[in-house]
Each structure stands twice: as C-alpha cells, then as structure tokens.
Coordinates of C-alpha atoms in Angstrom, one line a residue:
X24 CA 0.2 -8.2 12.5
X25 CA -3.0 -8.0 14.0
X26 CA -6.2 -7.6 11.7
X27 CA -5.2 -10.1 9.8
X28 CA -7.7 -12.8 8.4
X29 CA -6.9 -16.2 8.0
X30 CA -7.3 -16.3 4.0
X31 CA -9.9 -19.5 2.7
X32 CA -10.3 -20.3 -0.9
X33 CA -13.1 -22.3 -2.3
X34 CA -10.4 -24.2 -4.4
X35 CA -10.0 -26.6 -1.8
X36 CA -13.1 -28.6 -2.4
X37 CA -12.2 -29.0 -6.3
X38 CA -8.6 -29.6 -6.5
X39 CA -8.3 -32.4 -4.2
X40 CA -6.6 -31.0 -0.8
X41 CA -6.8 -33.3 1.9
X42 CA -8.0 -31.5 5.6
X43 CA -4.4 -31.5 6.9
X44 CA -3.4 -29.7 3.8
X45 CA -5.6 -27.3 3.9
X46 CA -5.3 -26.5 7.1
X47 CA -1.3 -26.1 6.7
X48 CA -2.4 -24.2 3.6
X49 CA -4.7 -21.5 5.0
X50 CA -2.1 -21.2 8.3
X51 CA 1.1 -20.5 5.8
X52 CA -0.2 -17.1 4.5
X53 CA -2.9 -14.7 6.0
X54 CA -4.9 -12.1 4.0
X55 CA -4.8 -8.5 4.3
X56 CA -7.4 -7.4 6.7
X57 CA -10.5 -9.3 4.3
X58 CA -8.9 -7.5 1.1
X59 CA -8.9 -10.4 -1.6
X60 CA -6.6 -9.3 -3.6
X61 CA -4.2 -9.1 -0.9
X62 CA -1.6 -11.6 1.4
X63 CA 1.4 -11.3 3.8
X64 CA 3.1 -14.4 4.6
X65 CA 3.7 -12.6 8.5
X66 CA 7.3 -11.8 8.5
X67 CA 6.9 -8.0 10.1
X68 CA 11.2 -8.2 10.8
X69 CA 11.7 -8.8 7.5
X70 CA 13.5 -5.8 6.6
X71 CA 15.7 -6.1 10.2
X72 CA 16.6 -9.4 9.1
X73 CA 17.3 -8.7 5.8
X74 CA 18.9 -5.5 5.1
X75 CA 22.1 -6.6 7.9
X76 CA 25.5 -6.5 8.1
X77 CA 27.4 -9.0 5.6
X78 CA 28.8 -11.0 8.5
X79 CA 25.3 -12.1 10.1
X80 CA 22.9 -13.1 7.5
X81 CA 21.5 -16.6 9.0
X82 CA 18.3 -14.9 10.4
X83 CA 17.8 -13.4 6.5
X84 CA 18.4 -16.6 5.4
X85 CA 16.1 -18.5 7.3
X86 CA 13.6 -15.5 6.6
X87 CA 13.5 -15.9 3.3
X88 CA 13.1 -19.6 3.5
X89 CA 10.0 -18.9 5.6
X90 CA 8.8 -16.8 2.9
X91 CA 9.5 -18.8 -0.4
X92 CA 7.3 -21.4 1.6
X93 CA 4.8 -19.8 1.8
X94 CA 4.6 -17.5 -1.4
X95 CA 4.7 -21.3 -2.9
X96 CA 1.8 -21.9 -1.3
X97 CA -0.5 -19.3 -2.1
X98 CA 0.1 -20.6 -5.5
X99 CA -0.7 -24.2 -4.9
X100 CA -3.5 -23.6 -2.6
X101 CA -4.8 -21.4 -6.0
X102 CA -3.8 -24.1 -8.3
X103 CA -1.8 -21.6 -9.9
X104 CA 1.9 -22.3 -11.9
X105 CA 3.4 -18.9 -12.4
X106 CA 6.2 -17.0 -14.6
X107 CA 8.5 -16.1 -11.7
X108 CA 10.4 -12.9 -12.5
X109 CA 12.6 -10.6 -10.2
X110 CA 14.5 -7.6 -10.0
X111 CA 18.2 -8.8 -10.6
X112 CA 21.0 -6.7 -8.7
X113 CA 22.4 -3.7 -9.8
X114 CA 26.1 -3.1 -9.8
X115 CA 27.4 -0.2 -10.2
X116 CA 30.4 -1.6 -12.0
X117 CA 32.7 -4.6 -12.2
X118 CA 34.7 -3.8 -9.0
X119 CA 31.1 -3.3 -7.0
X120 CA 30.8 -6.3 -4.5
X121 CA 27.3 -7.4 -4.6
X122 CA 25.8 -7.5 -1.1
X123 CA 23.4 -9.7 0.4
X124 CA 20.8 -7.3 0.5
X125 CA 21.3 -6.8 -3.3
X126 CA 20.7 -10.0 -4.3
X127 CA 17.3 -10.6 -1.9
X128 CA 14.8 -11.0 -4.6
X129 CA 17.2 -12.9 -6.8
X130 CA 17.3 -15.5 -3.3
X131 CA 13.8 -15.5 -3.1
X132 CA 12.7 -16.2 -6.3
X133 CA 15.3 -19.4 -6.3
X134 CA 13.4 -20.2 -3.3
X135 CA 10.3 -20.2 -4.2
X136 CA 10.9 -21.6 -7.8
X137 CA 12.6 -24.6 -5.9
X138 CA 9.0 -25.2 -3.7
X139 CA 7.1 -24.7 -6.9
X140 CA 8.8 -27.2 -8.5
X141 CA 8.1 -29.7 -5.3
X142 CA 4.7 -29.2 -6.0
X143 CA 4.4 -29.2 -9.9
X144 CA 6.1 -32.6 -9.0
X145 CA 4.4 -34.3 -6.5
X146 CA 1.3 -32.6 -6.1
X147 CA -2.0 -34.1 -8.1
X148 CA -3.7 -31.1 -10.5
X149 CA -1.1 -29.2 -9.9
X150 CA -0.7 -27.4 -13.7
X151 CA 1.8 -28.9 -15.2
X152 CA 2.6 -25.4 -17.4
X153 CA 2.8 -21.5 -16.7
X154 CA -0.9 -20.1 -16.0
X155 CA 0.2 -16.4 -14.3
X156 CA 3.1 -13.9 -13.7
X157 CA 4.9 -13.5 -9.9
X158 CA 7.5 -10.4 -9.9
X159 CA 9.4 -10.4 -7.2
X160 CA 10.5 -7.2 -5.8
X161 CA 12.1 -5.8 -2.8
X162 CA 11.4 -2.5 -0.7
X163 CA 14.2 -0.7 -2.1
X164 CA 12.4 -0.6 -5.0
X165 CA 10.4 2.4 -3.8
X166 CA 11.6 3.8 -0.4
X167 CA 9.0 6.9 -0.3
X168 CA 5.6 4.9 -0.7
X169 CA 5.7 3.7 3.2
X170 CA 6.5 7.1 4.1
X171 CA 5.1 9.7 2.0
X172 CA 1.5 11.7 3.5
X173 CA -1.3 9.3 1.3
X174 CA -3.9 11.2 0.4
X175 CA -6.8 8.6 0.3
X176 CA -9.8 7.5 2.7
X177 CA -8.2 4.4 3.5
X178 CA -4.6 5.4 4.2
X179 CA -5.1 8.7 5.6
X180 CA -7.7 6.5 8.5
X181 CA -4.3 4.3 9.2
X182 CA -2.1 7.1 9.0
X183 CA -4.1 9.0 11.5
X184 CA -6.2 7.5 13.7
X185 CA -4.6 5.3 15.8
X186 CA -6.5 2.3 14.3
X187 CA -5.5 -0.9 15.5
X188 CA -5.7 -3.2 12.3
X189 CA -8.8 -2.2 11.1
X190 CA -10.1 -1.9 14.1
X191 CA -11.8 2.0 14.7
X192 CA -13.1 3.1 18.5
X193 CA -16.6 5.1 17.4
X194 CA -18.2 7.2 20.3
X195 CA -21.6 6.9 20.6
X196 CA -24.5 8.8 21.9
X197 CA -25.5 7.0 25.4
X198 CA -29.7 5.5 24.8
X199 CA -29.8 6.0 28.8
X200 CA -28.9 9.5 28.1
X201 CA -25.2 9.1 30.0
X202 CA -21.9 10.3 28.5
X203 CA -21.1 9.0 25.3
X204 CA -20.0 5.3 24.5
X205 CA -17.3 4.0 22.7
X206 CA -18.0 1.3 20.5
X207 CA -15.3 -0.9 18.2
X208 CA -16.2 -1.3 14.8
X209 CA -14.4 -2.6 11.7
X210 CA -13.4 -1.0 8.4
X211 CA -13.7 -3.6 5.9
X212 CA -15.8 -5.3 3.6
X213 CA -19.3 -5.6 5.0
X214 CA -19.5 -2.0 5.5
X215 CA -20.0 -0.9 1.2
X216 CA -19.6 2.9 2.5
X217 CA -15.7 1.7 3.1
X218 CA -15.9 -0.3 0.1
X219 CA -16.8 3.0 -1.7
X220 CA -14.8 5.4 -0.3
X221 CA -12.1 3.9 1.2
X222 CA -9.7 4.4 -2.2
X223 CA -10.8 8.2 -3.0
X224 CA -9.3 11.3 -2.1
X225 CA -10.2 12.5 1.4
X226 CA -11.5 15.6 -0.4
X227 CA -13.9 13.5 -2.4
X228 CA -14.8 11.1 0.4
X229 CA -15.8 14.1 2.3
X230 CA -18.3 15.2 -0.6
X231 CA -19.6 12.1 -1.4
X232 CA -20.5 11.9 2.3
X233 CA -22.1 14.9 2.5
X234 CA -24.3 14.3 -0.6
X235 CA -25.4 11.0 1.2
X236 CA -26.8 12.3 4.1
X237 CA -28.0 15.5 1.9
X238 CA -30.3 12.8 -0.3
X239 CA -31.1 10.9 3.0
X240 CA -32.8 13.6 4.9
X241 CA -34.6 15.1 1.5
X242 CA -35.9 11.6 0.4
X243 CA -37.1 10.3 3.8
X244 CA -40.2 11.5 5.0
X245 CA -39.2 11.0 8.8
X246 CA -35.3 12.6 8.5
X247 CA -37.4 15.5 7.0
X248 CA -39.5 16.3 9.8
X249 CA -37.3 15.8 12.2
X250 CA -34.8 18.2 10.8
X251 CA -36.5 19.6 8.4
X252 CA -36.6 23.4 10.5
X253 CA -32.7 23.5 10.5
X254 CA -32.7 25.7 7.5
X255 CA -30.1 23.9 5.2
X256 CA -28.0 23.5 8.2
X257 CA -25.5 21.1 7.8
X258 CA -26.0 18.2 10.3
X259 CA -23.4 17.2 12.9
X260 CA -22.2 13.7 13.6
X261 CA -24.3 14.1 16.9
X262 CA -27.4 15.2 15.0
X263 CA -26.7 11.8 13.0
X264 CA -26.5 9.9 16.2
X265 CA -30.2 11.2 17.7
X266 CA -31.7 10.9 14.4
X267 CA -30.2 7.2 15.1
X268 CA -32.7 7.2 18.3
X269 CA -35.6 9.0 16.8
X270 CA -35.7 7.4 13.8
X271 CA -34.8 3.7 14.3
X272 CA -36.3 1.8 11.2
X273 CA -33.3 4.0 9.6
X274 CA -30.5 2.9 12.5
X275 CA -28.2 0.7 9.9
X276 CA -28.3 3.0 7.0
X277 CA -27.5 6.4 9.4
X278 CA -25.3 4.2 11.7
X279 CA -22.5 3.5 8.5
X280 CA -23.1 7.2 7.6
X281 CA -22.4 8.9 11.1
X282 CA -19.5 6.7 11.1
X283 CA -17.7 7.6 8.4
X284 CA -19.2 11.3 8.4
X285 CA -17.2 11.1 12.4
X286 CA -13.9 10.0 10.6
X287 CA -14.1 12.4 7.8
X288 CA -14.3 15.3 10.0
X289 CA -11.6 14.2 12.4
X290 CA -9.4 13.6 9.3
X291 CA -9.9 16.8 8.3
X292 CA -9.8 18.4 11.8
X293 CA -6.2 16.5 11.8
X294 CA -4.9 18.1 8.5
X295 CA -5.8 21.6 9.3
X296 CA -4.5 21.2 12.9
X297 CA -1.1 19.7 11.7
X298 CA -0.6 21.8 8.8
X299 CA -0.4 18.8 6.8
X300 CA -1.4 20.5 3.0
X301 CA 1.4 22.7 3.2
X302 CA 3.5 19.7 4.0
X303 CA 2.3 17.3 1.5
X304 CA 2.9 19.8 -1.4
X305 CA 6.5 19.9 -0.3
X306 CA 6.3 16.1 -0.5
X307 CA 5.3 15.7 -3.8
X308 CA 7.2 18.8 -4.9
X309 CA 10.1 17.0 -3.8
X310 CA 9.5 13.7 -5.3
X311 CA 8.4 15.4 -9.1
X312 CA 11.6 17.3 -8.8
X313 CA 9.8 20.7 -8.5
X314 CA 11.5 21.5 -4.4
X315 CA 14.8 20.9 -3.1
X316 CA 17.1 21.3 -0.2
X317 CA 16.5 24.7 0.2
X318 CA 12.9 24.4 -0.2
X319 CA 13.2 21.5 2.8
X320 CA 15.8 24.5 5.3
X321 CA 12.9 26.7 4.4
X322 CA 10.1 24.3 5.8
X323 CA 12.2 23.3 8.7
X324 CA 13.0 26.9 10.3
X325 CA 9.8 28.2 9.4
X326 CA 7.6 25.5 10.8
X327 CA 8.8 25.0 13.6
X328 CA 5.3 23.6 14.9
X329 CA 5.7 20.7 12.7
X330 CA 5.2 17.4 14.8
X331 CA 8.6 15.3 15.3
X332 CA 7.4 12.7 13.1
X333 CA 6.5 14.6 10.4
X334 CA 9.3 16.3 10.2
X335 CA 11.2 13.0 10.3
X336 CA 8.9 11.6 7.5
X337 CA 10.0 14.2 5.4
X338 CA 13.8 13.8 6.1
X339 CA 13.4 10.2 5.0
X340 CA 11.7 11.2 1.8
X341 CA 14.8 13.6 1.2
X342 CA 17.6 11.2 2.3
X343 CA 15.6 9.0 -0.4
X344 CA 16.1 11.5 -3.0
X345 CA 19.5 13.2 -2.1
X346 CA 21.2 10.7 -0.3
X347 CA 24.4 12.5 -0.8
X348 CA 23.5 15.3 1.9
X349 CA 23.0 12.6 4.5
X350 CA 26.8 11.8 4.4
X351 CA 28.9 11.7 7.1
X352 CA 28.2 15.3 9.1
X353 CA 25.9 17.1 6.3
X354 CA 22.9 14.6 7.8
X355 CA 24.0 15.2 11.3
X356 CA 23.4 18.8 10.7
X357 CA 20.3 18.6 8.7
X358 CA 18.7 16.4 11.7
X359 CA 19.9 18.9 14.5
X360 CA 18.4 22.2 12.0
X361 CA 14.7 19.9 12.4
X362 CA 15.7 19.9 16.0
X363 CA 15.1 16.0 16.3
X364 CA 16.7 14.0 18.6
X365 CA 19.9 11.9 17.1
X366 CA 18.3 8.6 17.7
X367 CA 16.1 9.6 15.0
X368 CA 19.4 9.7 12.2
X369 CA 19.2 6.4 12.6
X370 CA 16.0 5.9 10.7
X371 CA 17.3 8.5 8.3
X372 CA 20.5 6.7 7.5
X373 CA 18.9 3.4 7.0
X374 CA 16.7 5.0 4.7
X375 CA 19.5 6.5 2.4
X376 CA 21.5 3.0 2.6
X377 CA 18.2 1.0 1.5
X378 CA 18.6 2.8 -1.7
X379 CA 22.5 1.2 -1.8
X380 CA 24.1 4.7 -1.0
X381 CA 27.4 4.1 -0.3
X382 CA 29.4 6.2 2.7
X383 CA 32.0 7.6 0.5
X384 CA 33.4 11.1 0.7
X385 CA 32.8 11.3 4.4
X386 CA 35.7 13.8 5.5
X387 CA 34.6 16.0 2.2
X388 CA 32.0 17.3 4.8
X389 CA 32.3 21.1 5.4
X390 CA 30.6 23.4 7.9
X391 CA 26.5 23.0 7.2
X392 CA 25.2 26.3 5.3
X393 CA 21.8 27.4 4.3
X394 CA 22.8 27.9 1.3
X395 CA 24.7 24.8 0.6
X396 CA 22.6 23.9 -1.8
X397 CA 21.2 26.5 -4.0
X398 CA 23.0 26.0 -7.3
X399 CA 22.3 22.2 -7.5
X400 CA 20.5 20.7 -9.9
X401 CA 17.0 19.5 -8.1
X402 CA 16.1 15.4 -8.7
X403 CA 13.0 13.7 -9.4
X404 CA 12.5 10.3 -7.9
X405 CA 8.9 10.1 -10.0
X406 CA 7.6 11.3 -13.7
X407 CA 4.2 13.4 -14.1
X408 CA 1.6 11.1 -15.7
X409 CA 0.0 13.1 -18.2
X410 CA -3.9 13.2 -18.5
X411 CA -4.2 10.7 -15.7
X412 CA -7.3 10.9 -13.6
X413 CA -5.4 11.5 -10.1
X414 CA -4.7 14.9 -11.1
X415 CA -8.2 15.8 -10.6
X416 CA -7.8 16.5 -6.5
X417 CA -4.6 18.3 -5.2
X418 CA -1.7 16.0 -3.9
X419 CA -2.5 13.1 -5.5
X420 CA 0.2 13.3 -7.9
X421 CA 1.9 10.9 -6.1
X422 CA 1.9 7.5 -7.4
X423 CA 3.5 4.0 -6.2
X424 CA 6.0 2.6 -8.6
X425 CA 4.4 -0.7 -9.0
X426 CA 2.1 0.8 -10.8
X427 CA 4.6 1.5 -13.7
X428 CA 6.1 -1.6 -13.7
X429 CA 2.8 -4.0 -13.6
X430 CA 1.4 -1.7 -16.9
X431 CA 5.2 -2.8 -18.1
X432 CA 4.8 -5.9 -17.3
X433 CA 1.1 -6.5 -18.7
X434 CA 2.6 -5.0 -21.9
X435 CA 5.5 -7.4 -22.3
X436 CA 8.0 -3.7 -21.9
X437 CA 9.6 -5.4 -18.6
X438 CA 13.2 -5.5 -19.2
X439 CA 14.9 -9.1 -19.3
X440 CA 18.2 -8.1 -18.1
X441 CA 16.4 -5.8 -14.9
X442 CA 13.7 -8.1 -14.3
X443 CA 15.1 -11.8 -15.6
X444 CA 12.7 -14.9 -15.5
X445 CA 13.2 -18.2 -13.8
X446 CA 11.7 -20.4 -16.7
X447 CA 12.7 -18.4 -19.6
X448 CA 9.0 -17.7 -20.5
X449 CA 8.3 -18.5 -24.3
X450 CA 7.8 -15.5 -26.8
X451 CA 4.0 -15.9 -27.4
X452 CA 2.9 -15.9 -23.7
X453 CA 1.4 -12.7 -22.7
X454 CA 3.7 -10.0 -21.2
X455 CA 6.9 -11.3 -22.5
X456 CA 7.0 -11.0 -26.3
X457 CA 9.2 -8.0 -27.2
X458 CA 7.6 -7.6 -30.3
X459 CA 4.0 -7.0 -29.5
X460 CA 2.5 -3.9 -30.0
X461 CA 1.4 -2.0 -26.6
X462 CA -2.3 -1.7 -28.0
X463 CA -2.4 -5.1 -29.4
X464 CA -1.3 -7.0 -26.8
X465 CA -3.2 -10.3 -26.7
X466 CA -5.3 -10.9 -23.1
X467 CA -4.7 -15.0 -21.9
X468 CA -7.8 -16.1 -20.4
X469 CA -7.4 -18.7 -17.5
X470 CA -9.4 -21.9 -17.8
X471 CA -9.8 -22.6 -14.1
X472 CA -14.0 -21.1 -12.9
X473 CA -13.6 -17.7 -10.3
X474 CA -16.2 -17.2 -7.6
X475 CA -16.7 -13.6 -7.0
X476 CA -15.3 -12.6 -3.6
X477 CA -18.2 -12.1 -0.9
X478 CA -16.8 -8.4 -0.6
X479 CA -17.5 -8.0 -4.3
X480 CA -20.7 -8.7 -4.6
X481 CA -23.2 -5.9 -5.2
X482 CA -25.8 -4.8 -2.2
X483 CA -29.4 -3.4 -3.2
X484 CA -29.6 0.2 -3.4
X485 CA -30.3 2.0 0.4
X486 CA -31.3 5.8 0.0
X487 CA -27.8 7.5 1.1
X488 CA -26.7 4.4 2.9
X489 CA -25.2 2.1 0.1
X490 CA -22.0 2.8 -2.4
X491 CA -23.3 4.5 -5.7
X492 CA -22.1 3.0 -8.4
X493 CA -19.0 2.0 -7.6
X494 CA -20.0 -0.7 -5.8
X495 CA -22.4 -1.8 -8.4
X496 CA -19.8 -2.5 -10.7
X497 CA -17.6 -3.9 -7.8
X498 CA -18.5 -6.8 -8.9
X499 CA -15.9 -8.0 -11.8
X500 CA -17.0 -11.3 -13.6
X501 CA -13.0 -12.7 -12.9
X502 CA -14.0 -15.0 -15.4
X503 CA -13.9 -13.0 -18.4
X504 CA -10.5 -11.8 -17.1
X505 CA -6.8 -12.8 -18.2
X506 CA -4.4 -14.3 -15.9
X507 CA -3.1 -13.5 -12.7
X508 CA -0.3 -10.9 -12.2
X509 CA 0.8 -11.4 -8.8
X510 CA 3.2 -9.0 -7.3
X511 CA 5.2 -9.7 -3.7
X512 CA 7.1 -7.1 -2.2
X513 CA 9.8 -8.2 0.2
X514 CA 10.0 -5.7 3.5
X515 CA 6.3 -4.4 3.7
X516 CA 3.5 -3.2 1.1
X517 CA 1.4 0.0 1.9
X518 CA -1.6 0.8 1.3
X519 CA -1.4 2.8 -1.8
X520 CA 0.3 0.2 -3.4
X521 CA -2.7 -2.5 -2.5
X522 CA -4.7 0.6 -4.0
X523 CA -3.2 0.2 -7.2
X524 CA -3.9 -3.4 -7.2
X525 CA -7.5 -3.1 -7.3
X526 CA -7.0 -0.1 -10.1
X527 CA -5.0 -2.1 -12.7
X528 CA -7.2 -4.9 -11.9
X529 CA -9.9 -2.8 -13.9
X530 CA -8.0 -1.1 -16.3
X531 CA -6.0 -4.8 -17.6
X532 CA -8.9 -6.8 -17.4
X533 CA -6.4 -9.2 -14.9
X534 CA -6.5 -9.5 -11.2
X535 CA -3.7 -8.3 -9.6
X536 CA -2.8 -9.7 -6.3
X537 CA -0.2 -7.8 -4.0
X538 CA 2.0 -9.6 -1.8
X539 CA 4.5 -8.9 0.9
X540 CA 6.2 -10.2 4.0
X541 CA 3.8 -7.6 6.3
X542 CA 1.5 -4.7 5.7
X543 CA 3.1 -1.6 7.0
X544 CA 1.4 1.9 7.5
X545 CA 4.0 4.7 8.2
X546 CA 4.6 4.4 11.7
X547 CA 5.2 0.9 11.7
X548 CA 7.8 1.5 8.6
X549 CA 9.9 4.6 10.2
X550 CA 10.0 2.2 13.6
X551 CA 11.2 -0.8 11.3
X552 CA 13.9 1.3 9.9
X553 CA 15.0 2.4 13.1
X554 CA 15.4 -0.9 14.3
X555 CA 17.5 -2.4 10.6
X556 CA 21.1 -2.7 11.5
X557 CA 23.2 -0.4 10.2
X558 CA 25.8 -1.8 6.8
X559 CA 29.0 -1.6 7.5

C-alpha cells in the first residue's frame, strides 16, 4: 500500500537487537502513513485469500502464516508479551459445519501465539510474563465501517479526494505570474493543522479553520493592511495564496492554512454537489434501526442522480443489515431498481456472505414489490450511545464497533466463551477479572520507559497557524499510562476505527494500537469485495 512508512522504534538500542534483526524487524511490519499507534503487516488480498471456497484454502493458509509472523514481531521488536485473545467461531447450532472463514482469527491467534512462544524462548529480554492485551478480530466483525460515508477531516480527505496515500496535489498560485501550479504535499504529522483537525467533524474542521485565519488577519499588522478594506469579507483560498506573496515572513503559517482552508471547501463543494447529507442520514438511519427497505426503494427511485458508487455503498450497508433481501432474485431486483450494472451484485453478495448468511430459501423468491417490505420489523446493526460527545454535529452517530469491545475489554466485561484467551490470563490481571467493578477497575502500569512519538510532541504557539489546544495536550506522558491494548483486525482497518484508537487512548489512560493486514479507505474495500471468491 503505498504511504506507508517503514515503522523504527527506539527499543532497538536498549533491548539488545543485533543490525540484521533489526532490519528484518522494521521490514516485517510497516506503519500507517507516520500514525504511531498504527501498523499493517501488508497483506492488501487478505480478505480474497481468506474469505474462499472450502476446497482452496492454501493461499489463506500461507496468508495467515505471513501475518502471525509478523504480528509476532511487532511485539518482540516492542519487547512486549501479550494476552492473546480472539473472537471464537459462532455456530449457529450443532449441525452448523464450521468454515474456514469462521475459524480465521481462532488460526491466527494459534499462529501467532506459536511465534511468541519462539521468542519468549529464545530471545534474550524477551519478558518472560504477560505485559499487554492482543484481541484478534476479523472483518466480519463490523462490515459497515469500510463502507459507511465517515464524517471526519481525515476520512472524508481519503474518501474524496483522490489522495494517493497521504499524498494531496495542492494548486498554487504561479510567483511568475503563469497559470497555477500543482504542488504534492503530505497529510501527516509535521503539518499540527492535520494533527488538529484531521479527527473532527468536517463541520467543525471548517469553523475551526475559519477562526484561524479570522485571528490571523486581525492580530497581524501586515494581513491587516493588506486586507484590511474587504469589509469582513471572507477571504478566498486565492486571497490566502497572494497574501502568501505579499506577505512572506508569514509564508509557512498561511501556506498550512490555505491548504487545508482549499480541502475544506472542496469537501464541502463535494457534499453539496453529491447530495451526500441526505445520503448519510439514510446511512445512519439504517444502521440505528430508524430506516428500512422502504426507506432505501424510496432513496433509489427518487435520486436517481446518485453516483453509481454511492448507491452501491449503500446497498452494501443494507445487504449488511438485511441480508435476507439479497437472496437468490430479491438482490438481483434490488440491484437492477438502483439501475447498477450486475457486476456490481457481486460486491453485494460478498458483502451479505461475510456476515455468514447462508443461501437458503432461494426458490421462496417472489416477483420484487415496492412494498415487499412495509410490515417488517426494521433492525439495528448499532445502539445509540447516550450523552456521548459525537452527538454534538449531525451524522456522527455512527460509531466503529471496536470501540465497544476495547471499553469491554479495558473493563474485564469481554466474554470468555466469545472472545477466549490463549494463556488463560490469571483473575487479578487487568481486564480479565469478572468480578471487578467497572469504576474500580485497577490501571497496570508497564515498567518498560516510553519516548513520546516525534508527532506528539507539542509545537510553540503560531498566531492562527498552530493546533489550539489539542495539540498542546497531544503530548501524553505514555509513562504514567497502563499497558498496551493492541487490537489487529484481519481484512483491512479504516480510518474511523484508527480514530478510535487515539480516543480510547485518552479516555483509558492505555495506548491503544490498531492493527490489520492493510489500511483500506472505501474504494479500495468495495473493489476488494468484488474481487473475494464467492462461498459455495
């Protein structure tokens, strides 16, 4: 996947690695795009090897043998012995054949509990007991993250803009005076606008932007007299870019801002121009249980403007939720009412079976009605949250469902017989005792010294240029923090769910490190579910 750092940890120098290790180390795993609390161990066909037909699984196999190397790497490179936990396969009864694909992170964590042990074994300082958590999960444990409309800074730039990695294509106003250049520059870490704004709502990125230039032009002399006759004018990214010229002493701090003032106002320009509010209500009504089929037949013969993808996107989020009506005919006629091409069932069905929806009942199909669906009793594939602080912008109700199960996890609720442990932790370790109260829950403190991440680290104050205070209390002191949860999701992590990584890293006091065989934003998903083979 390209953006992709190589990820380097300062461990290496204490704990003893020699320079071949460390070089196989940092080439077994890569981090995601400079995010520290992030890694994918590069294995972007996971879910096409994985999720196959019963008679072919040597390539998933071999993948996941790939990927338990790695994983088991990460943790020795970190010095790091963890709790492995996984989600165990459900059957639906006793005459239920388990599947390959059900028992992936069950394979896995065998896997990489097998390397871990090859380390704790022969490795010097490798810790000899538990000192973090691993829970290993698989996509199907949320299908409607990599799909749904994300509502953030950060996701709605990869979601939108054609970014390649993290990699954005800025025009530029020409010094000779010429047309306008393009110039590539990169959303990440050194820029602590992005650092700020990249997790909030694209409604609160846009304000916060506007404030910053608002205080940048009112407390600098020379923005004042330059613009100062506009009236109250709001100024365009173009004004930004000659102030750029006429003020250079300011160049770096306006530079970051005209940037990110340019992608706010295409973002924006790309949700009125797609309709994309009135579509991401439907979304989240739909996943909360508030819409249903009809709701969808209503969206689809109405809206006929509605780009093929998105309508596709939104078929995936239903045959997620309803995976009944994609059965046999019903989903051939829901795709030809959204008038998309058949090819596109493909992704659809693959959708509904990486949920385990079997293709029973097929010839129970009837002839596809409008109203097929009115009396039915609507589903909700998510819970409201009450008085959480999402709810403060519209659509961002929406939340990943790792976020449930690592507050679970942190608070020992994690059930044993859903999410069993390879080293049967003992009762007094954090996050496993079943009788610890939720607000007493003791926090483990890790003996091993954290440097704060380079990204972290807190920038002097800029008028309108640097991160408010967010980024002043970027910086958490890791060292005051329990231990690790680490998370790994088999078949590509999105962005929201990275998100929540850096959120319950605050709110536990642990860091919480996201995993997964690739980094997927939604186009990469639907194509990757168009290529999985089909179950038989």
């Amino acid at each position: 996947m390209k953006g992709i750092c190589f990820l380097q940890f300062p461990y290496f120098k204490r704990t003893g690695f020699s320079y071949q290790e460390r070089f196989k180390c940092i080439n077994s795993y890569r981090c995601i795009e400079r995010d520290s609390q992030g890694f994918i161990t590069g294995n972007e066909r996971a879910l096409e090897e994985l999720f196959v037909d019963e008679e072919d699984t040597r390539k998933g196999h071999a993948c996941l043998n790939v990927m338990a190397s790695r994983i088991a790497t990460v943790f020795a490179s970190l010095r790091e012995f963890p709790f492995v936990r996984y989600r165990a396969a459900k059957s639906l009864d006793v005459t239920t054949m388990t599947t390959f694909r059900d028992l992936i992170p069950t394979k896995l964590a065998a896997r990489v509990w097998d390397c871990l042990i090859q380390y704790k074994q022969k490795t010097e300082h490798f810790p000899q007991t538990e000192t973090c958590e691993l829970l290993i999960l698989d996509r199907s444990i949320d299908q409607i993250a990599p799909i749904i409309h994300e509502w953030t800074y950060d996701a709605m730039c990869h979601d939108h803009l054609n970014m390649e990695g993290n990699k954005y294509v800025h025009e530029v106003l020409s010094k000779a005076g010429g047309p306008p250049e393009k110039k590539d520059v990169l959303l990440e870490g050194h820029d602590p606008v992005w650092l700020e704004l990249r997790h909030a709502h694209i409604a609160d990125a846009s304000e916060r932007l506007h404030k910053k230039m608002t205080n940048f032009v009112s407390k600098n002399k020379a923005a004042k007299i330059q613009y100062g006759s506009r009236d109250g004018g709001e100024l365009s990214t173009r004004d930004l870019q000659q102030m750029v010229q006429a003020l250079p002493q300011y160049s770096e701090q306006i530079d970051k801002l005209s940037l990110h003032v340019e992608i706010a106002e295409k973002i924006n320009r790309i949700i009125t121009e797609l309709g994309l509010r009135e579509l991401g209500q439907l979304e989240q009504d739909l996943v909360f249980g508030d819409a249903g089929m009809t709701d969808v037949i209503k969206f689809l013969t109405t809206k006929e403007d509605a780009t093929r993808e998105n309508k596709l996107r939104l078929l995936m989020i239903l045959a997620a939720i309803y995976p009944e009506k994609f059965e046999g005919e019903k989903g051939q006629n829901i795709v030809k009412l959204a008038r998309l091409p058949q090819d596109d069932m493909n992704a659809v069905n693959n959708m509904r079976l990486l949920g385990g929806a079997s293709e029973t009942n097929k010839s129970s199909t009837s002839a596809f009605s409008l109203k097929f669906d009115i009396h039915e009793k609507k589903c909700a594939a998510r819970k409201d949250r009450t008085g959480a602080e999402e709810t403060t912008w519209q659509l961002s109700r929406f939340y990943p469902m790792i976020e449930e199960l690592i507050d679970k996890l942190n608070k020992g609720e994690l059930s044993k017989d859903e999410y069993p442990c390879m080293n049967d932790p003992s009762p007094t370790f954090h996050g496993t005792s079943q009788s610890t109260p939720m607000h007493q829950a003791p926090a483990p403190h890790s003996m091993r010294s954290r440097r704060t991440s380079t990204w972290a680290r807190p920038r002097n104050s800029d008028e309108g240029y640097s991160s408010d205070s967010v980024l002043r209390h970027a910086s958490s002191d890791f060292k005051k923090m329990g231990q690790r949860i680490f998370v790994f999701i088999v078949g590509g992590a999105t962005r929201s769910e990275l998100r929540v990584c850096h959120k319950l890293t605050s709110k536990l006091q642990r860091e919480v490190i996201l995993g997964s065989s690739s980094l997927d934003d939604p186009p990469q998903f639907i194509t990757a579910k168009a290529e999985t083979a089909d179950s038989k």
